[in-house]
Short mmCIF file of C-alpha atoms and ligand atoms in Angstrom, two decimals:
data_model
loop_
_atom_site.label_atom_id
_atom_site.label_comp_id
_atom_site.label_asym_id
_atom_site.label_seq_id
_atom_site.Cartn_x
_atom_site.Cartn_y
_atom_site.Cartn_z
CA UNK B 13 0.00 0.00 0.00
CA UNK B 14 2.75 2.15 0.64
CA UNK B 15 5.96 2.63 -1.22
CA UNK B 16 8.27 3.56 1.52
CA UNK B 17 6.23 2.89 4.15
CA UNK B 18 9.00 4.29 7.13
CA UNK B 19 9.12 7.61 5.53
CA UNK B 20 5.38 7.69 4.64
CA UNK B 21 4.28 6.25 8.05
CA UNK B 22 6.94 8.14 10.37
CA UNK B 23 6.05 8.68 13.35
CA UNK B 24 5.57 13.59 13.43
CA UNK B 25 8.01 13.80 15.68
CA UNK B 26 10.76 12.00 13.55
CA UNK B 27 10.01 13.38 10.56
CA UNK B 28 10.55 16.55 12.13
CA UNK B 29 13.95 15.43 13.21
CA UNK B 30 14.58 14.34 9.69
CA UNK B 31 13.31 17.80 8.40
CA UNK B 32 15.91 19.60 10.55
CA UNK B 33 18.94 17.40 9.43
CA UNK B 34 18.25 18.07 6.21
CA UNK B 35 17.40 21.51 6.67
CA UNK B 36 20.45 21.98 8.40
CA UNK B 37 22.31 20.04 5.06
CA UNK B 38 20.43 22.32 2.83
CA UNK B 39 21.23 25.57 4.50
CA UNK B 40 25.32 24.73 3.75
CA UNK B 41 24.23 23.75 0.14
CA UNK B 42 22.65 27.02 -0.53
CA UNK B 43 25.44 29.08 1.13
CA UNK B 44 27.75 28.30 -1.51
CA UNK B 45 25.28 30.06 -4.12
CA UNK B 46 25.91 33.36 -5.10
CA UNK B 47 22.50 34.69 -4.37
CA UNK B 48 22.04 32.84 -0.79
CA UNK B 49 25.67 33.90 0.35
CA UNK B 50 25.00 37.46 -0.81
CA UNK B 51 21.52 37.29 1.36
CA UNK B 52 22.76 35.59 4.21
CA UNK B 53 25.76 38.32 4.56
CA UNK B 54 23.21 41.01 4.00
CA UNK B 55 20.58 39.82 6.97
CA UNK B 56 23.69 38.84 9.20
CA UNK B 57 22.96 35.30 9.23
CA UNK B 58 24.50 32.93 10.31
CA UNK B 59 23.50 29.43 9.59
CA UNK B 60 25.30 27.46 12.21
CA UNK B 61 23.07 29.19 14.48
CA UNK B 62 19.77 27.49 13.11
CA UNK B 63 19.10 24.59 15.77
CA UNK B 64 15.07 24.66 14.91
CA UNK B 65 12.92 24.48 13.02
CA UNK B 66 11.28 27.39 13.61
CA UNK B 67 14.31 29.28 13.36
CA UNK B 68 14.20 28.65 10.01
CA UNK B 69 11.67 31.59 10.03
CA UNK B 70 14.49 34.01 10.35
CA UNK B 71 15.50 33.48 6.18
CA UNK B 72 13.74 35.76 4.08
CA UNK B 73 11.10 34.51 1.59
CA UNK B 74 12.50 33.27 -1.85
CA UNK B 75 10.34 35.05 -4.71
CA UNK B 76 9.66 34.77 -8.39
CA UNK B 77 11.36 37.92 -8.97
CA UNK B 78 14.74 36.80 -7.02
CA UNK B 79 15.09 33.42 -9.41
CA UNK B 80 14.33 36.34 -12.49
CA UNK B 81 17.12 38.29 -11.25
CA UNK B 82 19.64 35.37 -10.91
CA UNK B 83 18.82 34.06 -13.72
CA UNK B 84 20.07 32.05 -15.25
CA UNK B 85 22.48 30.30 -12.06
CA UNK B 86 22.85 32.77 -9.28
CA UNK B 87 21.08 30.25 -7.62
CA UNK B 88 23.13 27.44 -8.70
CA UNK B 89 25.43 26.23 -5.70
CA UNK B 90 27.91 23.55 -7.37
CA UNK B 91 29.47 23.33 -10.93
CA UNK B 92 27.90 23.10 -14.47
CA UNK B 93 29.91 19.84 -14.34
CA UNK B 94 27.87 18.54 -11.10
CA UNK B 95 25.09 19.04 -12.70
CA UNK B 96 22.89 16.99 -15.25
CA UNK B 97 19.39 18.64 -16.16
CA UNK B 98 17.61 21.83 -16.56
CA UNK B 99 13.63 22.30 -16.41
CA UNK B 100 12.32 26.00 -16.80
CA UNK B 101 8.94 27.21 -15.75
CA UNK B 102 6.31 27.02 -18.42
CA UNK B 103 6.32 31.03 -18.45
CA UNK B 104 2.67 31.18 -17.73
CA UNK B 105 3.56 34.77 -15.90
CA UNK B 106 6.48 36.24 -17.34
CA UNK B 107 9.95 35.32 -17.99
CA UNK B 108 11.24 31.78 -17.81
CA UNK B 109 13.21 30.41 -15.04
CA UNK B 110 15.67 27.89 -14.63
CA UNK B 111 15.89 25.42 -12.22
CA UNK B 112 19.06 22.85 -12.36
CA UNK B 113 19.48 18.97 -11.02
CA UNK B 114 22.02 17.06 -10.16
CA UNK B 115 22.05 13.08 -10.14
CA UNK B 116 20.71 12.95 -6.44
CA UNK B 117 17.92 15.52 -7.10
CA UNK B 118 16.87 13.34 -10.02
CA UNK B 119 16.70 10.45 -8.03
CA UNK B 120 15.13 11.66 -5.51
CA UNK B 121 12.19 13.75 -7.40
CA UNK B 122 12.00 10.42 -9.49
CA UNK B 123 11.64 8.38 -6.14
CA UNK B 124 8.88 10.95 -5.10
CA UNK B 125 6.88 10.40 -8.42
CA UNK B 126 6.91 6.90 -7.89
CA UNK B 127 5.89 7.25 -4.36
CA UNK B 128 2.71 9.61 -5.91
CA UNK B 129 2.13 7.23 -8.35
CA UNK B 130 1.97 3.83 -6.05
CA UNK B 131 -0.07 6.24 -3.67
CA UNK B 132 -3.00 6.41 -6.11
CA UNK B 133 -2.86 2.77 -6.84
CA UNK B 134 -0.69 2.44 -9.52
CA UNK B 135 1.55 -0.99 -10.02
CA UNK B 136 4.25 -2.36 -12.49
CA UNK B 137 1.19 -4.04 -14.00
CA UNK B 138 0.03 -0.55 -15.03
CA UNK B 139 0.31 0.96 -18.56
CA UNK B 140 0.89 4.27 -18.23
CA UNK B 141 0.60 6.98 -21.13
CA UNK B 142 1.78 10.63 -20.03
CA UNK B 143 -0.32 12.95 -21.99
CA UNK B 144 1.57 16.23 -21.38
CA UNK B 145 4.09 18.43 -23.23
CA UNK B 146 7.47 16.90 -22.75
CA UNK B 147 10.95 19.00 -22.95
CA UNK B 148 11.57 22.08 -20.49
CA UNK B 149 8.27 21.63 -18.92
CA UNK B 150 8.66 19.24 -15.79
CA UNK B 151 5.38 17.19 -16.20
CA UNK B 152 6.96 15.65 -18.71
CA UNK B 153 9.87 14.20 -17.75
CA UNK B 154 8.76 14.33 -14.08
CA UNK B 155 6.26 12.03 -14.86
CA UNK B 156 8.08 9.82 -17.15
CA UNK B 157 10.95 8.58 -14.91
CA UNK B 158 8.42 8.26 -11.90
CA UNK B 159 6.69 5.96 -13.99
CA UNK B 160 9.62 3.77 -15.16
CA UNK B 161 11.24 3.84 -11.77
CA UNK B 162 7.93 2.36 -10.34
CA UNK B 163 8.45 -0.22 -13.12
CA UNK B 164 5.04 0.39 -15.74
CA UNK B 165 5.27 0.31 -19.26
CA UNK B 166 5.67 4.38 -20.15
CA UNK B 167 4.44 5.46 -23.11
CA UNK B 168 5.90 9.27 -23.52
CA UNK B 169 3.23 10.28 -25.91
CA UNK B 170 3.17 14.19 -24.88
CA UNK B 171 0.08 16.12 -25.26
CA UNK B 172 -1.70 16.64 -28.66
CA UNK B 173 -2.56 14.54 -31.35
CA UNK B 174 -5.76 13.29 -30.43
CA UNK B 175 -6.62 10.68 -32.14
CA UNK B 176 -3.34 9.28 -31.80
CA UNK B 177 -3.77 9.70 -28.10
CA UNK B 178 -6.95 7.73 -28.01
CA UNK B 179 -5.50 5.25 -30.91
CA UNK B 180 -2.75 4.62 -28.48
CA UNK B 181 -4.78 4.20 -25.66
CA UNK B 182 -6.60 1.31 -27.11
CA UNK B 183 -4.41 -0.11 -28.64
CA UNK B 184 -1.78 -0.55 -25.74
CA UNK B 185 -4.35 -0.85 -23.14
CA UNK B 186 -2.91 2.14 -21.19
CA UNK B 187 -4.56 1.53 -17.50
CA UNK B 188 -3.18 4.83 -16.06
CA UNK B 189 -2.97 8.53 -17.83
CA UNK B 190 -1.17 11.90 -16.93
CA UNK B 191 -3.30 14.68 -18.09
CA UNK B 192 -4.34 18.34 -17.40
CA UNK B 193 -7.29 19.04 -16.81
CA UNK B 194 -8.59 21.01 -19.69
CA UNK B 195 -6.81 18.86 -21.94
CA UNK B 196 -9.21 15.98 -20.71
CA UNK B 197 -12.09 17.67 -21.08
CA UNK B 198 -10.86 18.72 -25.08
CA UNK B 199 -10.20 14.57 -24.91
CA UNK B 200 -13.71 13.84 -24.31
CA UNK B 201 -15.47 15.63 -27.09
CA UNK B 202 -12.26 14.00 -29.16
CA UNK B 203 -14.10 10.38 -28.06
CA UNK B 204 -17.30 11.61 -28.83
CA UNK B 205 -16.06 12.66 -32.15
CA UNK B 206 -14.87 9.29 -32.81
CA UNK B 207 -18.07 7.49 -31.28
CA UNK B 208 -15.72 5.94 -28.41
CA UNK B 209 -17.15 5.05 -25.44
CA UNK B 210 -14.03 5.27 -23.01
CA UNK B 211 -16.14 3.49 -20.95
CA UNK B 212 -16.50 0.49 -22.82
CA UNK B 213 -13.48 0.80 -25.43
CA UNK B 214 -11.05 1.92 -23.47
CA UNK B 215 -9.25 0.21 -20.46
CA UNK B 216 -8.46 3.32 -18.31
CA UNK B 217 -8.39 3.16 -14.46
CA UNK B 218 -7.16 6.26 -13.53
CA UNK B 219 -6.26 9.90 -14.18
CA UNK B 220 -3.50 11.81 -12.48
CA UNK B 221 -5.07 15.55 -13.17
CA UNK B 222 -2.46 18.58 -12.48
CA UNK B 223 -0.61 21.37 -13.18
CA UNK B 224 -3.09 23.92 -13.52
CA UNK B 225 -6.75 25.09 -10.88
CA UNK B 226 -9.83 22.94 -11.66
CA UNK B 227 -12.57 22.08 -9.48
CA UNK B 228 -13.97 18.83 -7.85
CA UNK B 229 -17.24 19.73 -10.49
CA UNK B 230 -14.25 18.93 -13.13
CA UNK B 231 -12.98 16.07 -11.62
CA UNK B 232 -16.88 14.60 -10.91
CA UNK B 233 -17.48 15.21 -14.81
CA UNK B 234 -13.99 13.90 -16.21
CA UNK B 235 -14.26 10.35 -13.47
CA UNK B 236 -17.88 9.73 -14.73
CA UNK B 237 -17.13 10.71 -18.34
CA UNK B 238 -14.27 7.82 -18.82
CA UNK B 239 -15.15 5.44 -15.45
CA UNK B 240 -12.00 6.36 -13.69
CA UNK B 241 -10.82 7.63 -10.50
CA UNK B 242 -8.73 10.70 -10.94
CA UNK B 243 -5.99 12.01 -8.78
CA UNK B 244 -5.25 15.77 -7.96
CA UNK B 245 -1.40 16.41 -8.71
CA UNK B 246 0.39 19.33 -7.15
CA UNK B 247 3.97 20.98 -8.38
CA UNK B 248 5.85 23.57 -9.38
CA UNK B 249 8.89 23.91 -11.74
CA UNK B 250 10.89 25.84 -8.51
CA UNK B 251 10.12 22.44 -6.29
CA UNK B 252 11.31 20.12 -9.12
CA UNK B 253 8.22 20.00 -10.82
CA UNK B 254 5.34 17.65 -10.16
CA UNK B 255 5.43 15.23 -6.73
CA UNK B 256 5.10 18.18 -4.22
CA UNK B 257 1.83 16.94 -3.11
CA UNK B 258 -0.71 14.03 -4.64
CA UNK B 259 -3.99 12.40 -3.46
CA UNK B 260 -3.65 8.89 -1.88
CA UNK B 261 -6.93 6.48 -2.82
CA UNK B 262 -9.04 8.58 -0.12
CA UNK B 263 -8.74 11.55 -2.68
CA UNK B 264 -9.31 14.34 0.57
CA UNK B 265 -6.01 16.48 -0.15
CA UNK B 266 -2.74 15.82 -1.05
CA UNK B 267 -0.23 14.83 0.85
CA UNK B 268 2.75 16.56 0.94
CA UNK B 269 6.22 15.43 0.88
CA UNK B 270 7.48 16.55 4.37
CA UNK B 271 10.79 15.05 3.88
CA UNK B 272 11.60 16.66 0.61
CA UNK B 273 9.31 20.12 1.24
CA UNK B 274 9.28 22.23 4.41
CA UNK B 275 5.70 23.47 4.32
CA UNK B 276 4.31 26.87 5.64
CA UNK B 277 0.95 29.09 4.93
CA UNK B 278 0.99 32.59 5.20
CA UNK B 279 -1.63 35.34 5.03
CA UNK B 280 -0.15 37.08 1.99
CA UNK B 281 -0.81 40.31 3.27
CA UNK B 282 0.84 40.32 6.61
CA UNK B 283 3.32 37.29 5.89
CA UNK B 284 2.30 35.67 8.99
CA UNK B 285 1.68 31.67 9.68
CA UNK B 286 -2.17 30.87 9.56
CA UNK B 287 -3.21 28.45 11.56
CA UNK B 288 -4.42 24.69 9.81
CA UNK B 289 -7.70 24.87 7.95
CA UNK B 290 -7.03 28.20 7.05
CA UNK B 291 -6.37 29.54 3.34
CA UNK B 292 -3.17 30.75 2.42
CA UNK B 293 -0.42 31.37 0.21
CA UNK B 294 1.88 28.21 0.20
CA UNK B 295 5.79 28.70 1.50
CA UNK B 296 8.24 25.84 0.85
CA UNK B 297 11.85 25.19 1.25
CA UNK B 298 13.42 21.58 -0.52
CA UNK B 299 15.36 19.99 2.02
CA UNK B 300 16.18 16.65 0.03
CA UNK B 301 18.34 19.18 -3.12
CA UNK B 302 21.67 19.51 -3.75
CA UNK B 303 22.25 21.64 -7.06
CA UNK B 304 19.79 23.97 -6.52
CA UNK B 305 17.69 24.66 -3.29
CA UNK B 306 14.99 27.21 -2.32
CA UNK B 307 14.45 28.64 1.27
CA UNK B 308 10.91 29.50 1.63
CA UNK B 309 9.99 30.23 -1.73
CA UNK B 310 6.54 31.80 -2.02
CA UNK B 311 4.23 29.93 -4.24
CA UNK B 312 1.66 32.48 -4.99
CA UNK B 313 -0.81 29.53 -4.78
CA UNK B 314 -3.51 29.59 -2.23
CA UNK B 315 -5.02 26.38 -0.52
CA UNK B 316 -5.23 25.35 3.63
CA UNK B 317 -3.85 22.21 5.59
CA UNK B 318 -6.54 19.50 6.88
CA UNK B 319 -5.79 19.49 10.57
CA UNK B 320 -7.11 16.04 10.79
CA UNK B 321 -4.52 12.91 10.22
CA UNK B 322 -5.57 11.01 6.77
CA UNK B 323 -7.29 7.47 7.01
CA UNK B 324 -4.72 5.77 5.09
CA UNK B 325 -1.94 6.24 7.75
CA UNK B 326 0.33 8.65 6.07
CA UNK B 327 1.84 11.44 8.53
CA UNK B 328 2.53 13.55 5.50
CA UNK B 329 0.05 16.34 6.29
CA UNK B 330 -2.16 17.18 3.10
CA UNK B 331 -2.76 20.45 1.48
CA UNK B 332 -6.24 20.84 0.14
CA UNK B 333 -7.41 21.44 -3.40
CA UNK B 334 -5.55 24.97 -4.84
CA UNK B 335 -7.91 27.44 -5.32
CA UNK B 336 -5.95 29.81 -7.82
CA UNK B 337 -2.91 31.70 -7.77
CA UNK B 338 -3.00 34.91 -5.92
CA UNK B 339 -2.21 36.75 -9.73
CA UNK B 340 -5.29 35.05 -11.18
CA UNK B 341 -7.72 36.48 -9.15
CA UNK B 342 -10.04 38.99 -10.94
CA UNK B 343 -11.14 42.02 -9.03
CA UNK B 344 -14.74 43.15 -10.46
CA UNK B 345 -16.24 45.72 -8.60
CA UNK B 346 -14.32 45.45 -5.37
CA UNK B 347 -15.07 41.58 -4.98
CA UNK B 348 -12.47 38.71 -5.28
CA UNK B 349 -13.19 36.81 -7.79
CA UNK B 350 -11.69 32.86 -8.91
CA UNK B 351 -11.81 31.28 -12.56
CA UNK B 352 -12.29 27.83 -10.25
CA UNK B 353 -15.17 29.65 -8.31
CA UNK B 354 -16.97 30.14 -12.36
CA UNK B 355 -15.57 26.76 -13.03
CA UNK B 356 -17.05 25.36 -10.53
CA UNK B 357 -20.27 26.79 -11.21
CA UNK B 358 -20.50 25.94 -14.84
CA UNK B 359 -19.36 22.67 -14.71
CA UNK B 360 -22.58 21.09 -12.80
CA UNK B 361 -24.53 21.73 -15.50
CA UNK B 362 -25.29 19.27 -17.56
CA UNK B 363 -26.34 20.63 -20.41
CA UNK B 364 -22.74 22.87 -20.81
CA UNK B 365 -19.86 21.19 -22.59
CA UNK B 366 -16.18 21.82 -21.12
CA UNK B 367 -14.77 24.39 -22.66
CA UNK B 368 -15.05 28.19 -21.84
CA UNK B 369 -13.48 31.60 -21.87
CA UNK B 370 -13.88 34.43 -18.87
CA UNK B 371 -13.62 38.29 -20.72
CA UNK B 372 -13.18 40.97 -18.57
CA UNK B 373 -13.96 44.54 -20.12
CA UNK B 374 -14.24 47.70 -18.91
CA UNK B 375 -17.24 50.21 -20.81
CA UNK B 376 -17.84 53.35 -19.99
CA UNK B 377 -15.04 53.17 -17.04
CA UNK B 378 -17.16 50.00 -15.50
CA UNK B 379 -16.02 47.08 -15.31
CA UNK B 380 -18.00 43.78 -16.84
CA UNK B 381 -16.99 40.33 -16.88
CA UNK B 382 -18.61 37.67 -19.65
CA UNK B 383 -18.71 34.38 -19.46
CA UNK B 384 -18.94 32.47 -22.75
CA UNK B 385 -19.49 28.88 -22.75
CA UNK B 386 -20.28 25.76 -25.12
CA UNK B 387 -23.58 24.20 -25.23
CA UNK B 388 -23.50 20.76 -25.29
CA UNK B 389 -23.55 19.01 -28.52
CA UNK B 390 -25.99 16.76 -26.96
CA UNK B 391 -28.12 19.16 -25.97
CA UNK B 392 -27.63 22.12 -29.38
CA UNK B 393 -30.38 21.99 -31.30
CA UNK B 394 -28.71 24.89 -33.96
CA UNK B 395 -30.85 27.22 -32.32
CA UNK B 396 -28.85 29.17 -29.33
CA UNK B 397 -32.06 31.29 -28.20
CA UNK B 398 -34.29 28.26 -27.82
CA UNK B 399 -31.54 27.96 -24.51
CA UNK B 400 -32.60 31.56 -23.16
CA UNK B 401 -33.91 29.54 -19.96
CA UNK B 402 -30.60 28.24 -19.27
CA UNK B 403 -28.42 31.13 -19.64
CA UNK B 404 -30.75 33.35 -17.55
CA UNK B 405 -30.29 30.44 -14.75
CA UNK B 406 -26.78 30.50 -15.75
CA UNK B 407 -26.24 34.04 -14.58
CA UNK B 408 -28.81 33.42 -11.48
CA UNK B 409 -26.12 30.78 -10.28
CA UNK B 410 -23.21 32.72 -11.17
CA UNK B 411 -24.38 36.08 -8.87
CA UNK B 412 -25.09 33.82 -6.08
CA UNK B 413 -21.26 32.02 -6.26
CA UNK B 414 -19.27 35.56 -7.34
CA UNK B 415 -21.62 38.03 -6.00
CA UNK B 416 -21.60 40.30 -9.39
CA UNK B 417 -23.65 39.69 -12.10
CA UNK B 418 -21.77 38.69 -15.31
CA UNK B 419 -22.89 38.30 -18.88
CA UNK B 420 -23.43 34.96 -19.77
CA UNK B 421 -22.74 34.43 -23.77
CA UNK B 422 -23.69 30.33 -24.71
CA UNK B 423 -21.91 28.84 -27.83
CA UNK B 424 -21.93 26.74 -30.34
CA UNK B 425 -20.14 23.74 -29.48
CA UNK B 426 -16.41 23.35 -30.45
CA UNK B 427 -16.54 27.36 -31.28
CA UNK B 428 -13.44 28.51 -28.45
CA UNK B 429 -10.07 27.79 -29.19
CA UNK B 430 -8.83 24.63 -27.61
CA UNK B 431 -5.56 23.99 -25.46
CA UNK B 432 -3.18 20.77 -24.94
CA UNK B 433 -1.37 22.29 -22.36
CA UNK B 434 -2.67 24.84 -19.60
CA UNK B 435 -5.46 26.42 -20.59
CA UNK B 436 -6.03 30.36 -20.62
CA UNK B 437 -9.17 30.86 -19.08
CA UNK B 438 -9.10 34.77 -18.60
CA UNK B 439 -8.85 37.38 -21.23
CA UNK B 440 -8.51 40.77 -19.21
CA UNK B 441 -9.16 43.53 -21.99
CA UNK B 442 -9.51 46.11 -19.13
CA UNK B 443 -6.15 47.72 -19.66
CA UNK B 444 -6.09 47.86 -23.40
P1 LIG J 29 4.24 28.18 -14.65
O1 LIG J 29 4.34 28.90 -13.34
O2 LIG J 29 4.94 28.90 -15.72
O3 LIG J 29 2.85 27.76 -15.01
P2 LIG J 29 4.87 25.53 -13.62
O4 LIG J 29 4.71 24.43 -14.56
O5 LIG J 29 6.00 25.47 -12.68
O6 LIG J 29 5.05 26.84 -14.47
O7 LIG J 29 3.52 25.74 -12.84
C1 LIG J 29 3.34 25.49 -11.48
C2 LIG J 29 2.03 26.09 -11.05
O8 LIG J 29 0.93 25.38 -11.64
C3 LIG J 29 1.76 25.99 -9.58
O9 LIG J 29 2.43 27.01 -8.86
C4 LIG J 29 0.25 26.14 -9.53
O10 LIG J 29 -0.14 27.50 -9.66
C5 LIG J 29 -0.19 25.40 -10.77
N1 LIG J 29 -0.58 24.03 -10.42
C6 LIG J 29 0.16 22.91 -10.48
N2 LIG J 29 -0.54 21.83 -10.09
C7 LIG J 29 -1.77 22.26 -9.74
C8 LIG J 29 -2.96 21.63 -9.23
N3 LIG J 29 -3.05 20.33 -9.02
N4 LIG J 29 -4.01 22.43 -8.97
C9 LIG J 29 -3.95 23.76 -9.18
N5 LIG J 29 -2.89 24.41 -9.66
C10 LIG J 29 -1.79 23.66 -9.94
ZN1 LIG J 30 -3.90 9.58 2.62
#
């Protein structure tokens, strides 16, 4: 049931011991980078004098901007020779990033994927097809040497190509699939294209879904769509990529790796700890790199801690569902607004295919948001105002979930541009 079960099943107080060893380990690692010697001279500290954990609270958070700055290696604390791989982050906000690997930090993210992966049920037996862009982007790869290390047949078939996907799918009998979210969802009107029934044709067990917000509607819709149990995935490029934090067969949160990842949750505002249950911004620090470690980089990404231990005997505490990043939320009117809170709403409704688009505009200096959606092709009868009823309940639900009243535009099905790797769901015209 468990891969490792020691580490997985260690008793808190342990694993905390573990944590500060390596901690401690990490902190003389990232001294001998240029930007954490230069930072630690600057603050006056001194890392010998870290003996808690809690002291680690002294450092000063790691941000997006800092890796910018150093980039590409100020970050880097051994040789180009030392080390063997790069990954860089997708860009999805700005300008890349690097983030470097030695042998060890393969191994051990590898190790971690595997863990994930034999977490959510997945065996040598297994066929596994990894369904998302390969090369600099760490799903990829991530996922791929997880996967072999566990011992499944990997089938690298990156994301795209549909029918090729689903071609491949039969015809190797892949069990397991890496996938992001809206990239399933494009998937399933590929099927119904083809007249598959993934239920019947196909010989899928689960989903690993990650990389980018969706909502448990999503995950309800994709698991009853293909008769599979699907799997949140959690990562980030800065903490190796994916294997930060994934759902064990309870699927309530993900644990998180505490003896790879130190994990804190601040209020973003005031930068103080919030106590578990309570949303925040996650902080982490690796503990288990060598090449290239982070002190208490801030994520940006927003989710809480279950206070309660998980049923399946993991200590690992787990980090709930991610409700956005604190960049993607939308500010209409003076209320906080997330795409996963319209997301969430949309995708209970039956009638609504997968796919839709969130415009923002401003007109006559106020500000409006639309939402434009797909119908259905079940349910499209070539006539859009024959659904009038719908979209007027459409916008009823909406106002009640994100307290402003939006437009609500409903489409023709397969009318929105479609993605195969994370989706844009937002199109803010305002400052045009
Ligand atoms: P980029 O920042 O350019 O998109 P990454 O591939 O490193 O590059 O993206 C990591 C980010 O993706 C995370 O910080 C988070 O915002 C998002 N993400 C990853 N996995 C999930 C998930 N399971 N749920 C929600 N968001 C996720
Ligand atoms: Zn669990």
């Amino acid at each position: 049931m468990y891969w490792e079960p020691d580490i997985e099943t260690m008793p808190r107080p342990r694993l905390e011991n573990m944590q500060l060893t390596k901690l401690k380990r990490t902190l003389e690692y990232a001294h001998r980078s240029p930007f954490y010697s230069q930072r630690f001279a600057a603050e006056g500290i001194d890392i010998n004098k870290l003996r808690t954990l809690d002291d680690l609270r002294r450092i000063p958070f790691t941000v997006k901007q800092d890796l910018r700055e150093s980039f590409p290696d100020g970050l880097l604390c051994t040789s180009y020779e030392d080390v063997v791989r790069i990954h860089s982050s997708s860009g999805t906000t700005g300008q890349i990033i690097v983030v470097f690997y030695n042998q060890h930090d393969l191994d051990s993210w590898s190790n971690l994927m595997a863990r994930c992966m034999f977490g959510a049920g997945t065996r040598k037996t297994d066929v596994f097809q990894n369904c998302v862009g390969y090369g600099l982007f760490t799903g990829g790869l991530g996922f791929h040497f997880g996967s072999e290390k566990l011992g499944a047949l990997t089938i690298p078939s990156a994301s795209g190509n549909s029918r090729r996907q689903i071609f491949l799918m039969q015809s190797m009998k892949t069990t397991t699939v890496h996938i992001i979210p809206s990239y399933a969802l494009v998937l399933m009107t590929v099927l119904n294209e083809m007249g598959v029934d993934p239920r019947k044709e196909l010989f899928l067990k689960r989903a690993f879904l990650g990389a980018e917000p969706y909502s448990e509607a999503t995950r309800r819709r994709v698991e009853e769509f293909y008769g599979i149990d699907v799997y949140n995935s959690y990562g980030l490029t800065e903490m190796n990529g994916p294997g930060v934090a994934f759902e064990c067969t309870e699927k309530a949160g993900m644990h998180l790796w505490e003896d790879a990842f130190i994990l804190e949750v601040i209020d973003p505002d005031t930068q103080e700890p919030v106590p578990d249950g309570q949303e925040g911004e996650l902080v982490f620090t690796t503990i288990d790199r060598q090449a290239m470690p982070i002190l208490r980089y801030r994520t940006k990404d927003l989710a809480f801690v279950y206070p309660e231990p998980c049923p399946c005997g993991r200590t690992h505490r787990r980090i709930s569902r991610i409700k956005g990043r604190i960049d993607d939320m939308m500010i209409m009117k003076g209320v906080n607004i997330f795409p996963t809170q319209i997301e969430t709403t949309l995708m209970k409704v039956p009638e609504l295919g997968s796919n839709y688009l969130i415009v923002l505009e401003r007109r006559n200096l106020v500000d409006e948001m639309i939402v434009k959606v797909e119908v259905r092709p079940e349910f499209f009868t070539g006539d859009l105002r024959r659904l009038e009823r719908l979209r007027a309940q459409l916008v009823a639900d909406l106002r009640t979930e994100i307290l402003i009243t939006p437009k609500v535009e409903l489409l023709e099905p397969s009318s929105l541009p479609i993605s195969e790797g994370k989706a844009v769901r937002v199109q803010d015209l305002r400052e045009l």
